Every structure is written in C-alpha cells, then in structure tokens.
Amino acid sequence: MFYIGVDLGTSSVKLLLMDGSGKIEKIVSREYPIAFPHPGWSEQNPQDWWKETKAGICELTEGFDKSQVAGISFGGQMHGLVILDKEDQVIRPAILWNDGRTQKQTDYLNNAVGKDKLSAYTANIAFAGFTAPKILWVKENEPENFQKIAKIMLPKDYIAYCLTGVHSSDYSDASGMLLMDVKNKCWSREMMEICDVKEEQLPKLYESYEITGTLKPEVAEELGLPKTCIVTAGAGDNAAAAVGTGTVGNEKCNISLGTSGTIFISSNDFCVDKFNALHAFAHADGHYHLMGCMLSAASCNKWWMDEIIRTKDYGAEQKGIEKLGENHVFFLPYLMGERSPHNNPNARGTFTGLTMDSTREDMTQAVLEGVAFAIRDSLEVARAQGLHIERATICGGGAKSPLWKKMIANILNIKVDVIKSEEGPALGGAMLAAVACGEYKSVEEAAKAIVKVVDTVEPDVELVEKYEKKYRTFAEIYPALKPVFDKIAEA
C-alpha cells in the first residue's frame, strides 16, 4: 500500500509518496502566492492551497497504482486563521503564522487577561503569531466578517475538510491556537469566552494518527484515488517533522538548524515551565512536547557570511577554526529579536569580548557557538522540568556543517544523531497515515522502523568541560544587556 504525506508550507505544498516499509517513492512540490497587503501583514488564499494540493496529488501518484493509496495525512503551517461561513465558504484570506498585525490583541491577552491565567487555561502565553489574537483582531477590525463565522480552522485542516467534508483538527496543531487546554486535550471554555467563540464554531479534535474520514466520492473520482482512502487528522509542522525524525516517545529530542532554530523535546507527561519560556504543546504521538524556538539560527551564519565578510564558501571559513572551547569572543544571535526562552522582540545581536588580537575565525566561531549556546538556553529550561536528554537528532541546513554539529554535541553535552532521510513534515504525515491504516501499531513503532541513524557525533569530556565555563559566561551577557536593548528599541 501507499501513503501520502502533505506538508502545507508557507510558500509551497510538498507531497510525499511512501510505501508500507517506509521507502520514499516520489516527492513533488507546488508553489502558491503569499500576499502582504500592509506592512507586517501576511495572508494566503486557502483555495490556492486546495488547488495546488489537488494538482500535487495527481502529479505524485502518476505512474503508480492509485488503487493502492490507502491513506493521506498532513503536516502544516501552524497558527493560521481560516474562517468559513455557514455554507463552508472562505470568508476572508487566511491570516498566517508570520503575520504581525495583532500586537494590540496579544498585549491585551498577556497583560489585561494575564499571562498566569493564559498559562492556566492553555499552558501557553500569547504571541502575535498565534490564532486567538487573530480572532480578536477580526472581531475588532472586521465585525461583519466576524459575525459570519461558522467554523474556525487551521490551514492543513481546511485541506482535510476539502478532502472529506469533515471539520477536524488535531491536538498538536490546535495547541498553537491559544484556545485549547493542552493538559486535558479539550477546548478551553475560558478562552472561548475571552475570544467570543462558541464550541460549535471549532473543529472536532483528534489524535494526529486518528482517522477523521474518507475521501468524498467526487474528490476520489477527480484525484483517481479509491473512495476507501482514509484521511487522518495530521499534525502541526513541527510535530509532524518530529515524527519524521523519530522524535517520539519519552525524552527524545530533535534540533533543527534552519533559518530559525528549534529544539523539540517529546515527553510522555504534560509539563510546563513557570515562565512559559518554552511552548508546551500536545504531540503527534499521543503525548506531549516542549519546544524552544529561536528566530535566527542558520540565518545568523548566512548573515555573517553573505552580508558581512561577503563569501559563499562557508566550508572554507570554518576550516581555520580549531581551538574549540577557548574562544574569547561571544555572539548573541538575536538578529530578529528572540522568542525562546527570552520572549523579547527588543533583543539584538552583539559581539562581545573583541580585542586587538581577535581574528576573522574567532568571530565566525562565535557566531556558530552563539547559536548553539542559545539552543542550550532552551534545553536548560527543559532540564529544569526534570527531563533528561542524552541525545538528539539534528536536521536543517546548518546540520550540514560537521563543525557546527561538533559544537552542539559538546556545548549541550549530548550525542548528536544524523538521520538518513530529512523530509520533515511530509514524511511525518505519511507515517501518520500508515499508522492509521494499521501498517504500524503506533507512531513510535513506525519511527523505529522507518527513521535510520547514519552517523553520531559524540561529546568529548575535555571539550564539554571547557564549553561549560564558556556557556556560564554567555548566559550572563543577555541579562546584562537587556536594559540596553530596551533603550535602543525606544530610540
């Protein structure tokens, strides 16, 4: 049998065809436009997602026995607001995760309602990208559209609805709406009241691997797929990517060094830190996870290489870096402000410790180390919750650097596993569909069978000790400069 994973991203939809053993048969990608109607706004037309997903499924399955496609599932961009009227027609363009118009509503939730209450209701605090502030924005600025709302959905859930006619969502994606009681896996009555939302306006919640429906007859005919093809709830992109990297089960970890950076830690038990420094969400494996998100990770190195020292030969710049754990230069990687664990949009990037003998290599090394130190900041929060992390998988463009992987292994004092396939949310989606169809008994079993480690970077005892001292110094720099960052922002 074949399984389709749909990764509904911000710039394109990526579709993956996998067989029952986990072999990836084919991958296709289809782009769609993104609109910026005002500075800081970010919107898309949900019908564009549906059009390109349909075309992508047809392209993906061409040349294969379509009757053998047993299931479809998803990973998807989180937090976006899709609103439908009573005829299930889209009311307005979707407001995306990276839309910044809701600062007023976010401040209202965090300050007027209060972070303590939000955390008690949802295990999280408000961010401008989350869904609840977007709902409040529509209510305040587009009251006529707010009155029309019959269903509130997330991006991938709209595609699932188009396939099945069922309004559904999953616990992992819904965790990022600020409308769900994450601990108890249900909609929060308090948050519904605050946002003036009724439960019938929200989709039914499922585990990521649970079946929500089968293809509508007319959709099955259009796509050439069997009417028996099941659709499962799927997961938010980070949780789906975690499935695709085998980050399921208790105390598993994945580090992503993309444009932004994430550290994703799965846990069998619900936990939340008292400062809400990390997101506390439900996971696609049926349990929970903590996630730290830094806004600039590999993009820090790209900025340093492309814009400052003006080179594209990243590898050559790293060749001269040999004295690990001995650098006297430090870099704060907050070029876009920072989310986890500081939650401070005013934070800025800095080099600290420069002297007349500082070299180009010292500064390049500091950039790489600064990102690793910042990831450790989030790991320390998780460790303070009693989680014991001994190893992590690694993915993203930055993971191509052997030096960076070595730094991360020693700065975090963990084993760093490199995996064979790095297809992220699309692979995770296909794996969830395979679990739903009974190919595997659980998400964990699927991950063990499909995700293969091809290399491991081990920490070195002597280097770990050196980096421990450097990390303690790094950890003092941001608190010392925070008042300065605030003054810079006011200027």
Coordinates of C-alpha atoms in Angstrom, one line a residue:
M1 CA 0.0 0.0 0.0
F2 CA 1.0 3.6 -0.5
Y3 CA 0.6 6.6 1.9
I4 CA 0.6 10.3 1.1
G5 CA 2.1 12.9 3.3
V6 CA 1.1 16.5 2.6
D7 CA 3.3 19.3 4.0
L8 CA 1.3 22.5 3.7
G9 CA 4.1 25.1 4.0
T10 CA 4.1 28.9 3.7
S11 CA 5.4 29.2 0.2
S12 CA 4.6 25.7 -1.2
V13 CA 2.9 22.4 -0.6
K14 CA 5.3 19.4 -0.6
L15 CA 3.8 16.0 -1.2
L16 CA 5.5 12.6 -0.5
L17 CA 4.5 9.1 -1.5
M18 CA 5.7 6.4 0.8
D19 CA 5.2 2.6 0.7
G20 CA 4.4 0.5 3.7
S21 CA 8.1 -0.2 4.5
G22 CA 8.9 3.5 4.7
K23 CA 10.5 3.8 1.3
I24 CA 10.0 7.2 -0.3
E25 CA 8.7 6.6 -3.8
K26 CA 8.3 10.2 -5.0
I27 CA 8.2 13.8 -3.9
V28 CA 6.6 16.8 -5.6
S29 CA 6.3 20.4 -4.7
R30 CA 3.8 23.0 -5.8
E31 CA 4.1 26.7 -5.1
Y32 CA 1.4 29.3 -4.3
P33 CA 1.4 33.0 -3.8
I34 CA 1.6 34.9 -0.5
A35 CA 0.2 38.4 -0.1
F36 CA 1.4 41.3 2.0
P37 CA -1.5 43.8 1.9
H38 CA 0.0 46.0 4.5
P39 CA 3.4 46.2 6.2
G40 CA 3.7 43.4 8.7
W41 CA 0.7 41.5 7.3
S42 CA 0.9 38.1 5.7
E43 CA -2.1 36.4 4.0
Q44 CA -2.9 33.5 1.7
N45 CA -6.0 32.3 -0.2
P46 CA -7.0 28.8 1.1
Q47 CA -8.4 27.9 -2.3
D48 CA -4.8 28.2 -3.6
W49 CA -3.7 25.6 -1.1
W50 CA -6.5 23.3 -2.2
K51 CA -5.9 23.8 -6.0
E52 CA -2.2 23.1 -5.7
T53 CA -2.7 20.2 -3.3
K54 CA -5.1 18.5 -5.7
A55 CA -2.7 19.1 -8.6
G56 CA 0.2 17.8 -6.5
I57 CA -1.6 14.6 -5.5
C58 CA -2.3 13.9 -9.2
E59 CA 1.3 14.5 -10.1
L60 CA 2.6 12.5 -7.2
T61 CA 0.6 9.4 -8.0
E62 CA 1.1 9.5 -11.8
G63 CA 2.8 6.2 -12.8
F64 CA 1.7 4.4 -9.7
D65 CA -1.2 2.1 -9.0
K66 CA -3.6 4.6 -7.5
S67 CA -5.9 1.9 -6.1
Q68 CA -3.1 1.1 -3.7
V69 CA -3.2 4.6 -2.0
A70 CA -4.6 3.7 1.4
G71 CA -4.2 6.9 3.4
I72 CA -3.4 10.6 3.4
S73 CA -2.2 12.7 6.3
F74 CA -0.6 16.1 6.9
G75 CA 2.0 18.4 8.5
G76 CA 1.0 22.0 8.2
Q77 CA 2.0 25.6 8.9
M78 CA 0.6 26.3 12.3
H79 CA -1.4 29.2 13.9
G80 CA -3.0 30.5 10.7
L81 CA -6.6 31.6 10.9
V82 CA -9.1 30.2 8.3
I83 CA -12.7 31.2 8.8
L84 CA -15.7 29.7 7.0
D85 CA -19.3 30.8 6.8
K86 CA -22.4 28.6 7.2
E87 CA -22.0 27.4 3.6
D88 CA -18.4 26.4 4.3
Q89 CA -17.1 29.2 2.0
V90 CA -13.9 31.0 3.0
I91 CA -14.9 34.4 4.4
R92 CA -11.5 36.2 4.0
P93 CA -7.9 35.3 3.2
A94 CA -6.1 33.3 5.8
I95 CA -4.0 35.3 8.3
L96 CA -0.7 33.4 8.5
W97 CA 1.6 32.5 11.4
N98 CA 4.1 35.2 10.4
D99 CA 1.6 38.0 10.3
G100 CA 2.4 40.7 12.8
R101 CA -0.8 42.8 12.9
T102 CA -2.1 41.5 16.3
Q103 CA 0.3 43.2 18.7
K104 CA -2.5 45.1 20.4
Q105 CA -4.6 42.0 20.9
T106 CA -1.5 40.0 22.1
D107 CA -0.8 42.7 24.6
Y108 CA -4.4 42.6 25.8
L109 CA -4.3 38.8 26.3
N110 CA -0.9 38.9 28.1
N111 CA -1.5 42.0 30.2
A112 CA -5.2 42.5 30.7
V113 CA -6.2 38.9 30.8
G114 CA -2.8 38.0 32.3
K115 CA -0.1 35.5 31.4
D116 CA -0.8 33.5 34.6
K117 CA -4.4 32.9 33.5
L118 CA -3.5 32.2 29.9
S119 CA -0.9 29.6 31.1
A120 CA -3.5 28.0 33.4
Y121 CA -6.1 27.8 30.6
T122 CA -3.8 26.8 27.8
A123 CA -0.3 26.0 29.1
N124 CA 1.0 28.9 27.0
I125 CA 1.1 32.7 26.7
A126 CA 0.1 34.8 23.7
F127 CA 2.3 35.5 20.8
A128 CA 1.4 37.7 17.8
G129 CA 1.5 34.7 15.5
F130 CA -1.0 32.6 17.5
T131 CA -4.6 32.1 16.3
A132 CA -6.6 33.6 19.3
P133 CA -5.2 37.2 18.8
K134 CA -6.1 36.9 15.1
I135 CA -9.7 36.1 16.1
L136 CA -9.8 39.2 18.3
W137 CA -8.3 41.3 15.5
V138 CA -11.1 40.2 13.1
K139 CA -13.7 40.9 15.8
E140 CA -12.4 44.4 16.3
N141 CA -11.5 45.4 12.8
E142 CA -13.8 43.3 10.6
P143 CA -17.0 42.9 12.6
E144 CA -19.1 42.0 9.6
N145 CA -16.7 39.1 8.8
F146 CA -16.7 38.0 12.5
Q147 CA -20.5 37.7 12.5
K148 CA -20.3 35.4 9.5
I149 CA -18.0 32.8 11.2
A150 CA -19.5 29.3 11.3
K151 CA -16.2 27.5 11.5
I152 CA -12.6 28.4 12.6
M153 CA -9.9 26.2 11.1
L154 CA -6.2 25.9 10.8
P155 CA -4.5 25.7 7.3
K156 CA -4.0 22.0 6.9
D157 CA -7.4 21.3 8.5
Y158 CA -9.0 23.2 5.6
I159 CA -7.4 20.8 3.1
A160 CA -8.6 17.9 5.2
Y161 CA -12.1 19.4 5.1
C162 CA -11.9 19.7 1.3
L163 CA -10.9 16.0 1.0
T164 CA -13.5 14.6 3.5
G165 CA -16.2 17.2 4.2
V166 CA -15.3 16.8 7.9
H167 CA -14.3 19.8 10.2
S168 CA -11.5 18.4 12.2
S169 CA -8.2 19.3 13.8
D170 CA -5.5 17.5 15.9
Y171 CA -4.2 18.2 19.3
S172 CA -0.7 19.2 18.3
D173 CA -1.8 21.9 15.8
A174 CA -4.7 23.1 18.0
S175 CA -2.2 23.6 20.8
G176 CA -0.8 26.6 19.0
M177 CA -4.2 28.4 18.7
L178 CA -4.3 29.5 22.4
L179 CA -7.8 28.1 22.5
M180 CA -7.1 24.6 23.7
D181 CA -6.5 23.3 27.2
V182 CA -3.3 21.4 26.3
K183 CA -3.1 19.3 29.5
N184 CA -6.6 18.0 29.2
K185 CA -6.8 18.0 25.4
C186 CA -10.0 19.9 25.0
W187 CA -11.2 23.3 24.0
S188 CA -10.8 25.9 26.8
R189 CA -14.1 27.3 27.9
E190 CA -12.4 30.3 29.4
M191 CA -10.5 31.1 26.2
M192 CA -13.7 30.6 24.1
E193 CA -15.4 33.2 26.3
I194 CA -12.5 35.6 26.1
C195 CA -12.4 35.3 22.2
D196 CA -16.3 35.3 21.9
V197 CA -16.2 31.9 20.2
K198 CA -18.7 29.0 20.6
E199 CA -17.6 25.4 20.7
E200 CA -19.7 24.6 17.6
Q201 CA -17.5 27.0 15.7
L202 CA -14.4 25.0 16.4
P203 CA -13.5 21.7 14.7
K204 CA -13.7 18.3 16.5
L205 CA -10.3 17.3 18.0
Y206 CA -8.5 14.1 17.2
E207 CA -5.1 12.5 17.8
S208 CA -2.8 13.0 14.8
Y209 CA -3.0 9.4 13.8
E210 CA -6.8 9.0 14.1
I211 CA -9.0 8.7 11.1
T212 CA -11.3 11.7 10.5
G213 CA -13.0 10.4 7.4
T214 CA -12.6 9.1 3.9
L215 CA -12.5 10.9 0.5
K216 CA -15.7 12.5 -0.7
P217 CA -16.8 10.5 -3.8
E218 CA -16.4 13.4 -6.1
V219 CA -12.9 14.1 -4.8
A220 CA -11.9 10.5 -5.1
E221 CA -13.1 10.5 -8.7
E222 CA -11.2 13.8 -9.5
L223 CA -8.0 12.5 -8.0
G224 CA -8.3 9.0 -9.3
L225 CA -8.0 7.6 -5.8
P226 CA -10.1 4.9 -4.1
K227 CA -13.2 6.0 -2.1
T228 CA -11.9 3.9 0.7
C229 CA -8.7 6.1 1.0
I230 CA -8.7 7.3 4.6
V231 CA -7.7 10.8 5.8
T232 CA -6.2 11.3 9.3
A233 CA -6.0 14.4 11.4
G234 CA -2.3 15.0 10.8
A235 CA -0.2 17.4 12.9
G236 CA 1.3 20.9 13.1
D237 CA 4.5 21.2 11.0
N238 CA 6.9 20.9 14.0
A239 CA 5.2 17.8 15.5
A240 CA 4.9 16.2 12.0
A241 CA 8.6 16.9 11.4
A242 CA 9.4 15.3 14.8
V243 CA 7.6 12.1 13.7
G244 CA 9.7 12.2 10.5
T245 CA 12.9 12.5 12.6
G246 CA 11.9 9.8 15.1
T247 CA 11.4 12.3 17.9
V248 CA 8.6 10.4 19.5
G249 CA 8.3 8.6 22.9
N250 CA 9.7 9.9 26.2
E251 CA 12.6 12.3 26.4
K252 CA 13.5 12.3 22.7
C253 CA 15.0 15.4 21.2
N254 CA 15.4 17.0 17.7
I255 CA 17.4 20.1 16.9
S256 CA 16.6 22.0 13.7
L257 CA 19.2 24.5 12.3
G258 CA 17.1 26.2 9.7
T259 CA 16.6 29.9 9.1
S260 CA 15.0 29.8 12.5
G261 CA 16.0 27.1 15.0
T262 CA 14.0 24.8 17.2
I263 CA 14.7 22.3 19.9
F264 CA 11.8 19.8 20.2
I265 CA 11.6 17.6 23.2
S266 CA 9.0 14.8 23.4
S267 CA 7.6 13.7 26.8
N268 CA 5.1 11.1 27.9
D269 CA 3.9 13.5 30.6
F270 CA 2.5 17.0 30.4
C271 CA 4.8 19.7 31.7
V272 CA 5.1 23.5 31.5
D273 CA 7.8 25.8 32.9
K274 CA 6.6 28.6 35.2
F275 CA 7.9 31.4 32.9
N276 CA 6.4 29.8 29.7
A277 CA 9.8 30.1 28.2
L278 CA 9.1 27.1 26.0
H279 CA 5.9 26.2 24.2
A280 CA 4.0 23.3 25.9
F281 CA 2.0 21.5 23.2
A282 CA 0.4 18.1 22.6
H283 CA 2.5 15.8 20.3
A284 CA 1.5 13.8 17.3
D285 CA 2.4 10.5 19.1
G286 CA -0.4 10.9 21.5
H287 CA 1.6 12.5 24.3
Y288 CA 3.2 16.0 24.8
H289 CA 6.2 18.0 23.9
L290 CA 8.2 21.1 24.8
M291 CA 9.6 23.3 22.1
G292 CA 12.0 26.2 22.1
C293 CA 12.0 28.4 19.0
M294 CA 14.9 30.8 18.3
L295 CA 14.1 33.3 15.5
S296 CA 17.6 33.3 13.9
A297 CA 19.7 30.2 13.7
A298 CA 21.4 29.2 10.4
S299 CA 20.4 32.7 9.2
C300 CA 22.9 34.2 11.7
N301 CA 25.7 32.3 9.8
K302 CA 24.2 33.3 6.5
W303 CA 24.1 37.0 7.5
W304 CA 27.7 36.8 8.7
M305 CA 29.0 35.1 5.6
D306 CA 26.9 36.8 2.9
E307 CA 26.5 40.3 4.2
I308 CA 29.5 41.0 6.4
I309 CA 32.5 39.0 5.2
R310 CA 30.9 38.5 1.7
T311 CA 31.7 34.9 0.9
K312 CA 29.6 31.9 -0.2
D313 CA 32.3 29.4 0.7
Y314 CA 31.0 28.6 4.2
G315 CA 33.2 25.5 4.5
A316 CA 36.4 27.4 3.8
E317 CA 35.6 29.9 6.5
Q318 CA 35.2 27.1 9.1
K319 CA 38.4 25.2 8.2
G320 CA 40.6 27.5 10.2
I321 CA 38.6 27.1 13.4
E322 CA 40.5 24.7 15.6
K323 CA 40.6 26.0 19.2
L324 CA 37.1 24.9 20.4
G325 CA 36.2 25.9 23.9
E326 CA 38.8 28.6 24.0
N327 CA 37.2 31.5 22.1
H328 CA 37.2 34.8 24.0
V329 CA 34.6 36.3 21.6
F330 CA 30.9 35.8 22.2
F331 CA 27.9 36.4 19.9
L332 CA 24.3 36.9 20.9
P333 CA 22.2 35.5 17.9
Y334 CA 19.2 37.8 18.4
L335 CA 19.2 39.4 14.9
M336 CA 15.4 39.2 14.8
G337 CA 14.7 39.7 18.5
E338 CA 14.2 36.4 20.3
R339 CA 11.4 34.1 21.3
S340 CA 12.6 31.2 23.4
P341 CA 13.5 31.5 26.2
H342 CA 13.6 35.3 26.5
N343 CA 10.4 36.2 24.6
N344 CA 11.9 39.7 23.8
P345 CA 11.4 41.3 20.4
N346 CA 13.8 44.1 21.6
A347 CA 16.8 41.7 21.9
R348 CA 19.6 42.3 19.4
G349 CA 22.7 40.6 18.1
T350 CA 26.0 41.5 19.6
F351 CA 29.7 40.6 19.5
T352 CA 31.2 40.8 23.0
G353 CA 34.9 40.3 24.0
L354 CA 36.6 41.7 21.0
T355 CA 40.3 42.6 21.4
M356 CA 43.1 43.7 19.1
D357 CA 44.1 40.1 18.6
S358 CA 40.6 38.9 17.6
T359 CA 40.5 37.2 14.2
R360 CA 38.0 36.6 11.5
E361 CA 38.0 32.9 12.6
D362 CA 37.2 33.9 16.2
M363 CA 34.2 35.9 15.0
T364 CA 32.9 33.1 12.7
Q365 CA 33.4 30.7 15.5
A366 CA 31.5 33.0 17.9
V367 CA 28.5 33.1 15.5
L368 CA 28.3 29.3 15.4
E369 CA 28.8 28.9 19.1
G370 CA 26.3 31.7 19.9
V371 CA 23.5 29.8 18.1
A372 CA 24.5 26.6 20.0
F373 CA 24.6 28.4 23.3
A374 CA 21.1 29.9 22.7
I375 CA 19.8 26.4 21.9
R376 CA 21.2 25.2 25.2
D377 CA 19.3 28.0 27.0
S378 CA 16.1 26.3 25.9
L379 CA 17.5 22.9 26.8
E380 CA 18.3 24.1 30.3
V381 CA 14.6 25.1 30.8
A382 CA 13.5 21.5 29.8
R383 CA 16.1 20.0 32.1
A384 CA 14.8 22.1 34.9
Q385 CA 11.4 20.4 34.4
G386 CA 13.1 17.0 35.2
L387 CA 13.6 15.9 31.6
H388 CA 16.9 14.0 30.9
I389 CA 18.1 14.4 27.4
E390 CA 21.1 12.3 26.4
R391 CA 21.0 12.6 22.6
A392 CA 19.3 14.5 19.8
T393 CA 18.7 14.1 16.1
I394 CA 19.7 17.1 14.0
C395 CA 18.3 18.5 10.8
G396 CA 18.2 21.7 8.7
G397 CA 20.7 23.4 6.5
G398 CA 23.1 24.1 9.4
A399 CA 23.3 20.4 10.1
K400 CA 25.4 20.0 7.0
S401 CA 28.4 21.6 8.9
P402 CA 30.5 18.9 10.8
L403 CA 32.0 21.7 12.9
W404 CA 28.6 23.0 14.0
K405 CA 27.4 19.5 14.9
K406 CA 30.6 19.0 17.0
M407 CA 30.0 22.3 18.8
I408 CA 26.4 21.4 19.6
A409 CA 27.3 17.9 20.9
N410 CA 29.8 19.5 23.3
I411 CA 28.0 22.7 24.2
L412 CA 24.8 20.7 25.0
N413 CA 26.7 17.6 26.2
I414 CA 24.6 15.2 24.2
K415 CA 25.1 12.7 21.4
V416 CA 24.0 14.2 18.1
D417 CA 22.5 11.7 15.6
V418 CA 22.4 12.3 11.9
I419 CA 19.5 10.6 10.1
K420 CA 19.3 9.2 6.6
S421 CA 16.3 11.0 5.3
E422 CA 15.4 14.6 6.1
E423 CA 11.9 15.0 4.6
G424 CA 10.4 16.5 7.7
P425 CA 6.6 17.1 7.9
A426 CA 5.8 15.4 4.6
L427 CA 7.4 12.1 5.8
G428 CA 5.8 12.5 9.2
G429 CA 2.4 12.9 7.6
A430 CA 2.9 9.7 5.5
M431 CA 3.9 7.9 8.6
L432 CA 0.8 9.0 10.5
A433 CA -1.3 7.8 7.6
A434 CA 0.5 4.4 7.8
V435 CA -0.2 4.1 11.5
A436 CA -3.9 5.0 11.0
C437 CA -4.2 2.2 8.3
G438 CA -2.7 -0.4 10.7
E439 CA 0.7 -0.7 8.9
Y440 CA 2.2 0.0 12.3
K441 CA 0.8 -0.3 15.8
S442 CA 1.9 3.1 17.0
V443 CA 3.7 6.2 15.9
E444 CA 6.7 5.1 18.0
E445 CA 6.8 1.7 16.2
A446 CA 6.7 3.4 12.8
A447 CA 9.5 5.8 13.8
K448 CA 11.7 2.9 15.0
A449 CA 11.1 1.0 11.7
I450 CA 11.5 3.9 9.3
V451 CA 13.9 6.5 10.7
K452 CA 17.5 5.4 10.3
V453 CA 20.6 7.0 12.1
V454 CA 23.6 7.1 9.8
D455 CA 26.1 8.9 12.0
T456 CA 26.6 10.0 15.6
V457 CA 28.7 12.9 16.9
E458 CA 29.8 12.1 20.5
P459 CA 30.7 14.8 23.0
D460 CA 34.3 14.9 24.2
V461 CA 34.8 15.1 28.0
E462 CA 37.6 17.7 27.9
L463 CA 35.7 19.9 25.4
V464 CA 32.4 19.6 27.4
E465 CA 34.2 21.0 30.4
K466 CA 35.7 23.9 28.5
Y467 CA 32.4 24.8 26.9
E468 CA 30.6 24.6 30.3
K469 CA 32.7 27.5 31.5
K470 CA 32.1 29.4 28.3
Y471 CA 28.3 28.8 28.5
R472 CA 28.2 30.2 32.0
T473 CA 29.8 33.4 30.7
F474 CA 27.4 33.5 27.7
A475 CA 24.4 33.2 30.0
E476 CA 25.4 36.4 31.8
I477 CA 25.6 38.6 28.7
Y478 CA 21.9 38.8 27.7
P479 CA 20.6 39.8 31.3
A480 CA 23.4 42.4 31.5
L481 CA 22.4 43.9 28.1
K482 CA 18.6 43.6 28.3
P483 CA 18.2 47.2 29.7
V484 CA 20.4 48.5 26.8
F485 CA 18.2 46.6 24.2
D486 CA 15.1 48.3 25.6
K487 CA 16.7 51.7 25.3
I488 CA 17.7 51.0 21.7
A489 CA 14.2 50.0 20.9
E490 CA 12.8 53.2 22.4
A491 CA 15.2 55.4 20.5

